């Protein structure tokens, strides 16, 4: 069948009841591409219909240079989603009831991520998107539908998926930027770094809810000379900037001087950013995990005894479970779980940390005896984390100089410029001993592996075997419960949550057998996705899956209130 057949069919459907749309499911040849109508919505208010376009390389004509490796390919795909999305928005119009007339593709932000919406394959380019088949009430608007599918869609393809229609310089810039960013990320560890912030980076954002770069009065980043590192990148040549070494790095400075903004950029430095974002070359180690307090969360069977012991009522901390964690127990669990999942870099901001978890000064030690205080503060464990487990920490701490004793580097933010104040801080520490008594012994302590029980993970609800839905970027409906991921600050797109929910089910089906540890399960699931793609997570061709890390998958499993572990 071809586009003429489709157009004719749609005209004939005009005036019939919405259900008749089911007839157009199928595959249609257009002059330049194949259109596959994969799934048809039940009514104009339901999720829009799922549509796929396949376009041969000899039509699209992208130079193979642009997708010759994984970094470039993902960046090219990301670029095409952005173009497609823009033209869809221009062409979408209200054509009747509900979602009638909408043509859309997954919504994305500032990051370049692998997504199933666009796939540059060996043989073709595939685009997965959504069409709101038009109706007035429940009466099919056939002529409008024909216009959308047989005129608008070819127009969108023409404008956004053919190399000749696009800005070749902008595409080149995008793939080269991503390739260089991945290059630096790969070199971080061998250079003993946990993160890199290029000179000239723009770190502040437009607002707390707008992730685009602040334009007015933004001060560009400039590394202090003593910590300046350079990378010879494949495309942009020499890039210089601040190298944050492994070990313990303190970011200090007065309030409102840009500490949290720097840390936030480092948190998101696990992802590549689009050209113009300002954080294209803020690069972090892929295992960097933001740690924060998260009171109220559920914790299941986590050994938090490294930090917390002798709780009132003899509650065990080797195997700690609660439905309502405190600030300190939640922060302890967040750390242990990140270590269990394999993180080598922890990122902590005083703004979102529990004070009693971070510090306990000499005066408090004198007033409240150790046997009355279950918490061994982070300050007494931060060094052992590095010596015992090679786990580095970057810590924003403007409020306590006690940390000078344990820091390898101290960076001061002053009017949004960083300064290396390591020596000064060390001298001050020597001249003013804090007289704290170290707590918690000489070693960090055990990270006890846990075995999640498959039977405790149940995505079913009522008659449905699987009822999973993303409410917003940070909330997932999973069977009969809601997983709250509000505190997982390195999740940025709702597509990631969709993938993570699917991955939990996948993990249960394939790897949870009452023997495998969570670590092993994470290894396997991520291995499968890396080798076979995100599509293994779904039974149908989904255009809204987005890549995610093992740490965020673990975070979601760990926050399941039904979870049981051995
Ligand atoms: P701190 O954590 O030190 O209290 P923040 O990082 O929260 O400070 O920054 C305070 C404000 O300054 C924020 O509104 C932020 O957007 C803005 N800001 C941060 N860095 C810069 C910069 N380089 N140029 C301009 N404004 C900035
Ligand atoms: Mg702050």
Coordinates of C-alpha atoms and ligand atoms in Angstrom, one line a residue:
X1 CA 0.0 0.0 0.0
X2 CA 1.2 3.5 -0.7
X3 CA 0.3 7.0 0.4
X4 CA -2.4 7.3 -2.2
X5 CA -4.2 4.3 -0.7
X6 CA -3.8 5.8 2.7
X7 CA -5.2 9.2 1.7
X8 CA -8.1 7.5 0.0
X9 CA -8.8 5.3 3.0
X10 CA -8.8 8.4 5.3
X11 CA -11.2 10.4 3.1
X12 CA -13.5 7.4 3.1
X13 CA -13.4 7.3 6.9
X14 CA -14.6 10.8 7.2
X15 CA -17.8 11.0 9.3
X16 CA -17.5 7.5 10.7
X17 CA -17.1 6.6 14.3
X18 CA -13.6 6.8 15.9
X19 CA -13.2 3.1 16.1
X20 CA -13.0 2.9 12.3
X21 CA -9.5 4.4 12.5
X22 CA -8.3 0.9 13.4
X23 CA -8.5 0.1 9.7
X24 CA -5.5 2.3 8.9
X25 CA -3.1 0.3 11.0
X26 CA -0.3 -0.8 8.7
X27 CA 2.6 0.1 6.5
X28 CA 2.5 2.7 3.6
X29 CA 5.1 3.5 1.1
X30 CA 5.7 7.2 0.5
X31 CA 8.0 8.5 -2.3
X32 CA 10.9 9.1 0.2
X33 CA 10.0 6.9 3.2
X34 CA 7.9 4.2 4.7
X35 CA 5.2 5.2 7.2
X36 CA 4.2 2.6 9.7
X37 CA 1.0 3.2 11.8
X38 CA 1.8 1.0 14.7
X39 CA -0.9 1.6 17.2
X40 CA -4.1 3.5 17.0
X41 CA -5.6 5.4 19.9
X42 CA -9.1 4.4 21.2
X43 CA -10.5 7.9 21.3
X44 CA -9.4 11.5 20.7
X45 CA -8.5 12.0 24.4
X46 CA -6.4 8.8 24.7
X47 CA -2.6 8.8 24.3
X48 CA -2.0 9.8 20.6
X49 CA -1.4 7.1 18.0
X50 CA 2.1 5.7 17.6
X51 CA 3.7 6.1 14.2
X52 CA 7.1 5.2 12.8
X53 CA 8.9 6.5 9.8
X54 CA 11.8 4.6 8.1
X55 CA 14.0 6.5 5.8
X56 CA 16.7 5.0 3.7
X57 CA 20.3 6.4 4.1
X58 CA 20.5 7.2 0.4
X59 CA 17.5 9.5 0.8
X60 CA 18.5 11.1 4.1
X61 CA 22.1 11.4 2.9
X62 CA 23.9 12.1 6.1
X63 CA 27.7 11.7 5.7
X64 CA 28.6 8.5 7.6
X65 CA 31.3 10.6 9.4
X66 CA 28.4 12.0 11.4
X67 CA 27.6 8.6 12.9
X68 CA 30.8 6.7 12.7
X69 CA 31.0 6.0 16.5
X70 CA 28.6 5.8 19.4
X71 CA 29.2 9.4 20.7
X72 CA 28.5 10.9 17.3
X73 CA 25.6 8.6 16.5
X74 CA 23.8 9.5 19.7
X75 CA 24.5 13.2 19.1
X76 CA 23.1 13.1 15.6
X77 CA 20.0 11.2 16.7
X78 CA 19.5 13.8 19.5
X79 CA 19.9 16.6 16.9
X80 CA 17.2 15.1 14.7
X81 CA 14.8 14.8 17.6
X82 CA 15.2 18.5 18.3
X83 CA 14.6 19.5 14.6
X84 CA 11.7 17.1 14.3
X85 CA 10.2 18.4 17.5
X86 CA 10.5 22.1 16.4
X87 CA 8.7 21.6 13.0
X88 CA 6.1 19.4 14.7
X89 CA 5.2 22.2 17.0
X90 CA 4.9 24.6 14.1
X91 CA 2.6 22.3 12.2
X92 CA 0.5 20.9 15.0
X93 CA -2.8 22.6 15.1
X94 CA -6.0 22.1 16.9
X95 CA -8.0 20.0 14.5
X96 CA -11.0 19.0 16.7
X97 CA -11.6 17.3 20.0
X98 CA -8.9 16.4 22.6
X99 CA -5.5 15.7 21.0
X100 CA -6.8 15.9 17.5
X101 CA -4.2 17.4 15.2
X102 CA -1.2 17.0 17.4
X103 CA 2.0 15.7 15.9
X104 CA 4.7 15.2 18.5
X105 CA 7.8 13.5 19.5
X106 CA 9.4 13.0 22.9
X107 CA 10.1 16.2 24.9
X108 CA 13.7 16.7 25.8
X109 CA 15.9 19.1 27.6
X110 CA 19.5 20.3 27.5
X111 CA 21.2 16.9 27.5
X112 CA 22.3 14.7 24.7
X113 CA 21.0 11.2 25.5
X114 CA 20.3 7.9 23.8
X115 CA 16.6 7.8 23.1
X116 CA 14.5 5.4 21.2
X117 CA 12.7 8.2 19.3
X118 CA 15.3 8.3 16.6
X119 CA 17.6 5.5 15.6
X120 CA 20.3 5.8 13.0
X121 CA 20.5 2.2 12.0
X122 CA 22.7 0.3 9.6
X123 CA 20.1 0.4 6.9
X124 CA 17.9 3.3 7.6
X125 CA 16.9 6.1 9.9
X126 CA 13.9 5.4 12.1
X127 CA 11.8 8.0 13.8
X128 CA 9.1 7.1 16.3
X129 CA 6.5 9.7 17.1
X130 CA 2.9 10.5 17.9
X131 CA -0.1 11.6 15.9
X132 CA -3.5 12.7 17.4
X133 CA -5.9 11.3 14.8
X134 CA -8.5 14.1 14.4
X135 CA -12.2 13.8 15.3
X136 CA -15.0 16.1 16.1
X137 CA -16.4 14.4 19.2
X138 CA -16.1 10.8 18.2
X139 CA -16.7 11.5 14.5
X140 CA -13.6 11.0 12.3
X141 CA -12.3 14.0 10.5
X142 CA -11.0 12.1 7.5
X143 CA -9.9 15.0 5.3
X144 CA -8.0 16.5 8.2
X145 CA -6.4 13.1 8.9
X146 CA -5.3 12.8 5.3
X147 CA -3.8 16.3 5.4
X148 CA -1.8 15.4 8.6
X149 CA -0.5 12.0 7.5
X150 CA -0.1 12.5 3.8
X151 CA 0.9 16.2 3.6
X152 CA 2.2 17.4 7.0
X153 CA 4.3 14.4 7.7
X154 CA 6.1 14.4 4.3
X155 CA 6.7 18.0 4.9
X156 CA 8.2 17.4 8.3
X157 CA 10.5 14.7 6.9
X158 CA 11.5 17.0 4.1
X159 CA 12.4 19.8 6.5
X160 CA 14.0 17.8 9.3
X161 CA 15.4 14.5 8.2
X162 CA 17.2 15.2 5.0
X163 CA 20.8 16.3 5.4
X164 CA 20.4 18.9 2.6
X165 CA 17.6 20.7 4.5
X166 CA 19.6 21.0 7.7
X167 CA 22.3 23.3 9.0
X168 CA 25.4 21.1 8.3
X169 CA 27.6 23.3 10.5
X170 CA 25.3 23.0 13.5
X171 CA 25.1 19.2 13.1
X172 CA 28.9 19.0 12.9
X173 CA 29.2 21.1 16.0
X174 CA 26.8 18.9 17.9
X175 CA 28.5 15.6 17.0
X176 CA 32.0 17.0 17.6
X177 CA 31.0 18.5 20.9
X178 CA 29.6 15.2 22.1
X179 CA 32.6 13.3 20.9
X180 CA 35.0 15.7 22.6
X181 CA 33.0 15.5 25.8
X182 CA 33.0 11.7 25.8
X183 CA 36.7 11.8 25.1
X184 CA 37.4 14.0 28.2
X185 CA 35.1 11.8 30.3
X186 CA 37.1 8.7 29.3
X187 CA 40.4 10.4 30.2
X188 CA 39.3 11.7 33.6
X189 CA 40.2 8.7 35.7
X190 CA 43.6 8.1 34.2
X191 CA 44.4 11.7 34.9
X192 CA 43.3 11.1 38.5
X193 CA 40.3 13.4 38.2
X194 CA 36.7 13.1 39.2
X195 CA 35.5 16.1 37.2
X196 CA 36.5 18.8 34.8
X197 CA 35.0 22.3 34.3
X198 CA 36.3 24.0 31.2
X199 CA 37.2 27.7 31.2
X200 CA 34.5 29.7 29.7
X201 CA 31.7 27.4 30.9
X202 CA 28.4 29.1 31.8
X203 CA 27.1 27.3 34.9
X204 CA 24.1 29.3 36.1
X205 CA 20.7 28.6 34.6
X206 CA 17.9 30.9 33.6
X207 CA 15.9 29.9 36.7
X208 CA 15.1 27.1 39.0
X209 CA 12.7 25.7 36.5
X210 CA 14.4 26.7 33.2
X211 CA 17.5 24.7 32.5
X212 CA 18.7 26.9 29.7
X213 CA 21.8 29.1 30.4
X214 CA 21.5 32.3 32.2
X215 CA 22.3 35.0 29.6
X216 CA 22.3 38.3 31.4
X217 CA 25.3 38.9 33.7
X218 CA 26.4 35.3 33.7
X219 CA 30.1 35.1 34.7
X220 CA 32.1 32.6 32.7
X221 CA 34.0 30.0 34.6
X222 CA 37.8 30.5 35.0
X223 CA 39.9 27.9 36.7
X224 CA 42.6 28.9 39.3
X225 CA 46.0 28.3 37.7
X226 CA 47.1 25.8 40.3
X227 CA 44.3 23.4 39.4
X228 CA 44.2 24.0 35.7
X229 CA 44.3 21.0 33.4
X230 CA 44.3 20.7 29.7
X231 CA 42.9 18.2 27.3
X232 CA 43.8 17.8 23.6
X233 CA 40.4 16.9 22.2
X234 CA 39.9 15.3 18.8
X235 CA 37.8 18.2 17.4
X236 CA 38.1 21.4 19.3
X237 CA 41.8 21.0 20.1
X238 CA 43.1 22.2 23.4
X239 CA 40.5 22.7 26.1
X240 CA 41.6 24.1 29.5
X241 CA 39.8 24.2 32.8
X242 CA 39.6 23.2 36.4
X243 CA 40.5 19.5 37.1
X244 CA 39.0 18.3 40.3
X245 CA 41.3 15.6 41.6
X246 CA 40.4 12.3 43.2
X247 CA 40.3 12.4 46.9
X248 CA 38.3 14.9 49.0
X249 CA 37.5 18.3 47.5
X250 CA 35.8 21.0 49.5
X251 CA 34.0 23.8 47.9
X252 CA 33.7 26.7 50.3
X253 CA 32.7 30.4 50.0
X254 CA 30.1 32.8 51.2
X255 CA 26.4 32.4 50.6
X256 CA 25.2 33.2 47.1
X257 CA 28.7 33.0 45.6
X258 CA 28.0 30.1 43.2
X259 CA 28.9 27.0 45.2
X260 CA 25.7 25.0 44.6
X261 CA 25.7 26.1 41.0
X262 CA 29.1 24.6 40.4
X263 CA 28.1 21.4 42.2
X264 CA 24.9 21.2 40.2
X265 CA 26.8 21.5 36.9
X266 CA 29.2 18.7 38.1
X267 CA 26.1 16.5 39.0
X268 CA 24.9 16.8 35.4
X269 CA 28.4 16.5 34.0
X270 CA 27.6 12.7 33.8
X271 CA 25.6 13.7 30.6
X272 CA 26.7 15.5 27.5
X273 CA 25.1 18.8 26.7
X274 CA 24.0 20.5 23.5
X275 CA 26.2 23.2 22.0
X276 CA 25.2 26.6 23.5
X277 CA 24.2 25.1 26.8
X278 CA 27.3 26.5 28.6
X279 CA 28.1 23.2 30.3
X280 CA 29.3 21.3 27.1
X281 CA 32.6 20.7 28.8
X282 CA 31.6 20.3 32.4
X283 CA 32.5 16.6 32.5
X284 CA 32.1 14.3 35.5
X285 CA 33.0 10.7 36.1
X286 CA 30.2 8.5 35.0
X287 CA 29.7 7.0 38.4
X288 CA 29.3 10.3 40.2
X289 CA 26.3 10.2 42.4
X290 CA 24.6 13.1 44.2
X291 CA 24.0 12.3 47.8
X292 CA 21.4 14.1 49.9
X293 CA 19.2 13.8 52.9
X294 CA 15.8 12.5 52.0
X295 CA 13.7 12.1 55.1
X296 CA 10.5 10.1 54.7
X297 CA 11.9 7.7 52.2
X298 CA 11.6 4.0 52.7
X299 CA 14.8 2.0 53.3
X300 CA 15.0 -1.8 53.1
X301 CA 17.7 -4.0 54.7
X302 CA 20.6 -1.6 54.2
X303 CA 23.7 -2.0 56.4
X304 CA 24.2 1.6 57.6
X305 CA 26.3 0.6 60.5
X306 CA 29.3 2.4 59.2
X307 CA 27.5 5.6 60.0
X308 CA 24.8 4.7 62.5
X309 CA 24.8 2.4 65.5
X310 CA 22.9 1.9 68.7
X311 CA 19.6 3.4 67.7
X312 CA 17.0 3.7 70.5
X313 CA 15.0 0.5 71.0
X314 CA 18.0 -1.6 69.8
X315 CA 17.0 -1.2 66.2
X316 CA 19.5 -3.0 64.0
X317 CA 21.5 -0.9 61.7
X318 CA 23.3 -3.8 60.0
X319 CA 20.0 -4.5 58.3
X320 CA 18.2 -1.3 58.6
X321 CA 14.6 -1.0 57.4
X322 CA 12.2 1.9 57.9
X323 CA 9.2 3.2 56.1
X324 CA 10.0 6.8 57.2
X325 CA 13.7 7.6 57.4
X326 CA 15.1 10.5 59.2
X327 CA 17.4 13.0 57.5
X328 CA 20.6 11.3 58.8
X329 CA 19.5 7.7 58.2
X330 CA 18.3 8.5 54.7
X331 CA 21.6 10.2 53.9
X332 CA 23.5 7.2 55.3
X333 CA 21.4 4.8 53.2
X334 CA 21.8 7.0 50.1
X335 CA 25.6 6.7 50.5
X336 CA 25.7 2.9 51.2
X337 CA 23.3 2.3 48.3
X338 CA 25.4 4.4 45.9
X339 CA 28.5 2.4 47.0
X340 CA 26.6 -0.9 46.6
X341 CA 25.8 0.2 43.0
X342 CA 29.5 0.9 42.4
X343 CA 29.8 4.7 42.7
X344 CA 33.4 6.0 42.9
X345 CA 32.5 9.7 43.4
X346 CA 30.0 11.2 45.8
X347 CA 28.7 14.7 45.4
X348 CA 27.3 16.4 48.6
X349 CA 25.9 19.9 49.1
X350 CA 25.3 21.3 52.6
X351 CA 22.1 22.8 51.3
X352 CA 20.6 19.3 51.0
X353 CA 22.5 17.5 53.7
X354 CA 21.5 16.6 57.3
X355 CA 23.6 18.8 59.6
X356 CA 23.9 16.1 62.3
X357 CA 25.1 13.6 59.6
X358 CA 27.8 16.0 58.4
X359 CA 29.3 17.4 61.6
X360 CA 29.6 16.9 65.3
X361 CA 31.9 19.4 66.8
X362 CA 34.0 19.3 70.0
X363 CA 31.4 21.1 72.1
X364 CA 28.6 18.8 71.1
X365 CA 30.9 15.8 71.7
X366 CA 31.4 17.0 75.3
X367 CA 27.7 17.6 75.9
X368 CA 26.3 14.5 74.3
X369 CA 28.4 11.4 75.1
X370 CA 29.2 9.1 72.2
X371 CA 27.1 6.3 73.6
X372 CA 24.1 8.6 73.4
X373 CA 24.7 9.6 69.7
X374 CA 24.1 6.9 67.2
X375 CA 25.6 8.9 64.3
X376 CA 29.2 8.8 63.3
X377 CA 29.4 12.0 61.3
X378 CA 30.5 12.0 57.6
X379 CA 33.6 14.0 58.6
X380 CA 35.0 10.9 60.3
X381 CA 34.2 8.6 57.4
X382 CA 35.0 10.7 54.3
X383 CA 38.8 9.8 54.4
X384 CA 38.2 6.1 55.0
X385 CA 35.9 6.1 52.0
X386 CA 38.8 7.1 49.9
X387 CA 41.5 5.0 51.5
X388 CA 39.4 1.8 51.9
X389 CA 37.2 2.0 48.8
X390 CA 38.9 4.6 46.5
X391 CA 35.7 6.7 46.6
X392 CA 36.2 10.4 46.2
X393 CA 33.9 13.1 47.5
X394 CA 33.2 16.6 46.3
X395 CA 31.6 18.5 49.1
X396 CA 30.1 22.0 49.2
X397 CA 30.5 23.1 52.8
X398 CA 30.5 26.8 53.6
X399 CA 29.4 26.2 57.2
X400 CA 32.1 24.1 58.9
X401 CA 35.9 24.6 58.8
X402 CA 36.3 21.2 60.6
X403 CA 36.4 19.7 57.2
X404 CA 39.7 21.5 56.4
X405 CA 41.4 18.6 58.3
X406 CA 40.2 16.0 55.9
X407 CA 40.3 17.9 52.6
X408 CA 42.9 17.3 49.9
X409 CA 41.7 20.4 48.0
X410 CA 39.8 23.4 49.1
X411 CA 38.3 25.6 46.4
X412 CA 36.7 28.9 47.4
X413 CA 34.0 30.4 45.3
X414 CA 34.2 34.2 45.4
X415 CA 31.8 36.3 43.3
X416 CA 31.4 33.2 41.1
X417 CA 35.1 32.8 40.5
X418 CA 36.9 29.7 42.0
X419 CA 40.2 30.1 43.9
X420 CA 42.5 27.5 45.2
X421 CA 42.7 28.1 49.0
X422 CA 44.0 24.7 49.9
X423 CA 47.2 25.9 51.6
X424 CA 45.5 28.7 53.4
X425 CA 42.9 26.3 54.8
X426 CA 45.5 23.9 55.9
X427 CA 47.4 26.6 57.7
X428 CA 44.3 27.7 59.4
X429 CA 43.6 24.1 60.5
X430 CA 47.0 23.8 61.9
X431 CA 46.9 27.0 63.8
X432 CA 43.4 26.4 65.2
X433 CA 43.1 22.7 66.1
X434 CA 39.4 21.8 66.4
X435 CA 40.1 19.3 69.2
X436 CA 37.4 16.9 67.9
X437 CA 37.7 13.3 69.0
X438 CA 37.6 11.1 65.9
X439 CA 34.7 8.7 66.0
X440 CA 33.8 5.5 64.3
X441 CA 37.1 3.6 64.2
X442 CA 39.9 3.4 61.6
X443 CA 38.0 1.7 58.8
X444 CA 34.9 2.7 56.8
X445 CA 33.2 -0.6 57.4
X446 CA 31.4 -3.2 55.4
X447 CA 29.2 -2.7 52.4
X448 CA 26.9 -5.7 52.8
X449 CA 25.4 -7.0 49.5
X450 CA 21.7 -7.5 49.4
X451 CA 19.6 -9.9 47.4
X452 CA 16.3 -8.4 46.3
X453 CA 13.4 -10.8 46.3
X454 CA 11.5 -11.0 43.0
X455 CA 8.2 -11.7 44.7
X456 CA 8.3 -8.3 46.4
X457 CA 8.3 -6.5 43.1
X458 CA 4.9 -6.4 41.7
X459 CA 3.9 -4.1 38.9
X460 CA 0.3 -5.4 38.7
X461 CA -2.8 -3.5 39.7
X462 CA -6.4 -4.9 39.6
X463 CA -6.9 -6.9 36.5
X464 CA -3.7 -5.6 34.8
X465 CA -0.5 -7.5 35.1
X466 CA 1.5 -4.4 34.5
X467 CA 0.3 -1.0 35.4
X468 CA 3.2 1.4 35.2
X469 CA 3.0 5.1 34.5
X470 CA 5.2 8.1 34.8
X471 CA 3.3 10.9 36.6
X472 CA 5.9 13.6 36.1
X473 CA 9.7 13.6 35.9
X474 CA 10.0 12.4 39.4
X475 CA 7.1 10.2 40.2
X476 CA 6.3 6.7 38.9
X477 CA 3.1 4.7 39.4
X478 CA 4.3 1.1 39.8
X479 CA 1.5 -1.3 40.3
X480 CA -0.3 -0.2 43.4
X481 CA 2.4 2.1 44.7
X482 CA 4.0 5.4 43.8
X483 CA 7.8 5.5 43.6
X484 CA 9.0 8.9 44.7
X485 CA 12.2 9.9 42.9
X486 CA 12.0 13.6 43.7
X487 CA 15.3 13.4 45.5
X488 CA 17.1 11.7 42.6
X489 CA 18.5 14.9 41.2
X490 CA 20.5 13.3 38.4
X491 CA 17.2 12.2 36.7
X492 CA 16.3 14.8 34.1
X493 CA 13.8 13.4 31.6
X494 CA 10.5 11.5 32.1
X495 CA 11.7 9.1 29.5
X496 CA 14.3 7.9 31.9
X497 CA 11.7 7.1 34.5
X498 CA 9.7 5.2 31.9
X499 CA 12.8 3.2 31.0
X500 CA 13.7 2.6 34.6
X501 CA 10.2 1.3 35.5
X502 CA 10.5 -1.1 32.5
X503 CA 14.0 -2.1 33.6
X504 CA 12.7 -3.0 37.1
X505 CA 10.3 -5.4 35.5
X506 CA 13.0 -6.7 33.2
X507 CA 15.3 -7.2 36.1
X508 CA 12.7 -9.1 38.0
X509 CA 11.8 -11.3 35.0
X510 CA 15.4 -12.1 34.0
X511 CA 17.7 -11.9 36.9
X512 CA 16.0 -11.9 40.3
X513 CA 16.1 -15.5 41.6
X514 CA 16.7 -15.2 45.3
X515 CA 20.4 -15.7 44.7
X516 CA 21.6 -12.8 42.7
X517 CA 22.8 -9.7 44.5
X518 CA 21.5 -6.3 43.5
X519 CA 24.9 -5.4 42.2
X520 CA 24.9 -8.5 39.9
X521 CA 21.4 -7.7 38.7
X522 CA 22.4 -4.1 37.9
X523 CA 25.5 -5.4 36.0
X524 CA 23.4 -7.8 33.9
X525 CA 20.5 -5.4 33.1
X526 CA 23.0 -2.6 32.0
X527 CA 25.0 -5.1 30.0
X528 CA 21.9 -6.2 28.2
X529 CA 20.8 -2.7 27.4
X530 CA 24.3 -1.8 26.2
X531 CA 24.6 -4.7 23.9
X532 CA 21.0 -4.9 22.6
X533 CA 19.5 -1.4 23.1
X534 CA 16.7 0.1 25.2
X535 CA 14.1 -1.7 23.1
X536 CA 14.7 -5.0 25.1
X537 CA 12.8 -3.3 27.9
X538 CA 9.5 -3.2 26.1
X539 CA 7.2 -5.6 24.3
X540 CA 6.3 -3.0 21.7
X541 CA 8.2 -0.3 19.7
X542 CA 8.3 2.5 22.2
X543 CA 9.4 6.0 21.1
X544 CA 9.7 7.4 24.6
X545 CA 12.5 5.4 26.2
X546 CA 15.6 7.3 27.3
X547 CA 18.9 6.0 28.6
X548 CA 19.7 6.0 32.3
X549 CA 22.4 4.8 34.7
X550 CA 22.6 1.8 37.0
X551 CA 22.6 4.3 39.9
X552 CA 19.2 5.7 39.1
X553 CA 17.8 2.2 38.4
X554 CA 19.1 1.1 41.9
X555 CA 17.6 4.3 43.4
X556 CA 14.2 3.4 42.0
X557 CA 14.4 -0.2 43.2
X558 CA 15.6 0.9 46.6
X559 CA 12.6 3.3 47.0
X560 CA 10.0 0.6 46.3
X561 CA 8.1 0.4 49.5
X562 CA 7.2 -3.2 48.7
X563 CA 10.8 -4.3 48.3
X564 CA 12.1 -7.2 50.4
X565 CA 15.7 -8.3 50.5
X566 CA 17.7 -11.2 51.9
Ligands
LIG1 P1 25.7 29.3 46.9 O1 25.5 27.9 46.8 O2 27.1 29.7 47.0 O3 24.9 30.0 48.0 P2 24.4 29.5 44.4 O4 25.2 28.6 43.6 O5 23.1 29.0 44.8 O6 25.2 30.0 45.6 O7 24.2 30.8 43.5 C1 23.5 31.9 43.9 C2 22.9 32.6 42.7 O8 23.9 33.1 41.8 C3 22.0 31.7 41.9 O9 20.8 32.5 41.5 C4 22.8 31.4 40.6 O10 22.0 31.3 39.5 C5 23.7 32.7 40.5 N1 25.0 32.3 39.9 C6 25.7 31.2 40.1 N2 26.8 31.2 39.4 C7 26.8 32.3 38.6 C8 27.7 32.9 37.6 N3 28.8 32.3 37.3 N4 27.3 34.1 37.0 C9 26.1 34.7 37.4 N5 25.3 34.2 38.3 C10 25.6 33.1 38.9
LIG2 MG1 24.3 26.7 48.1

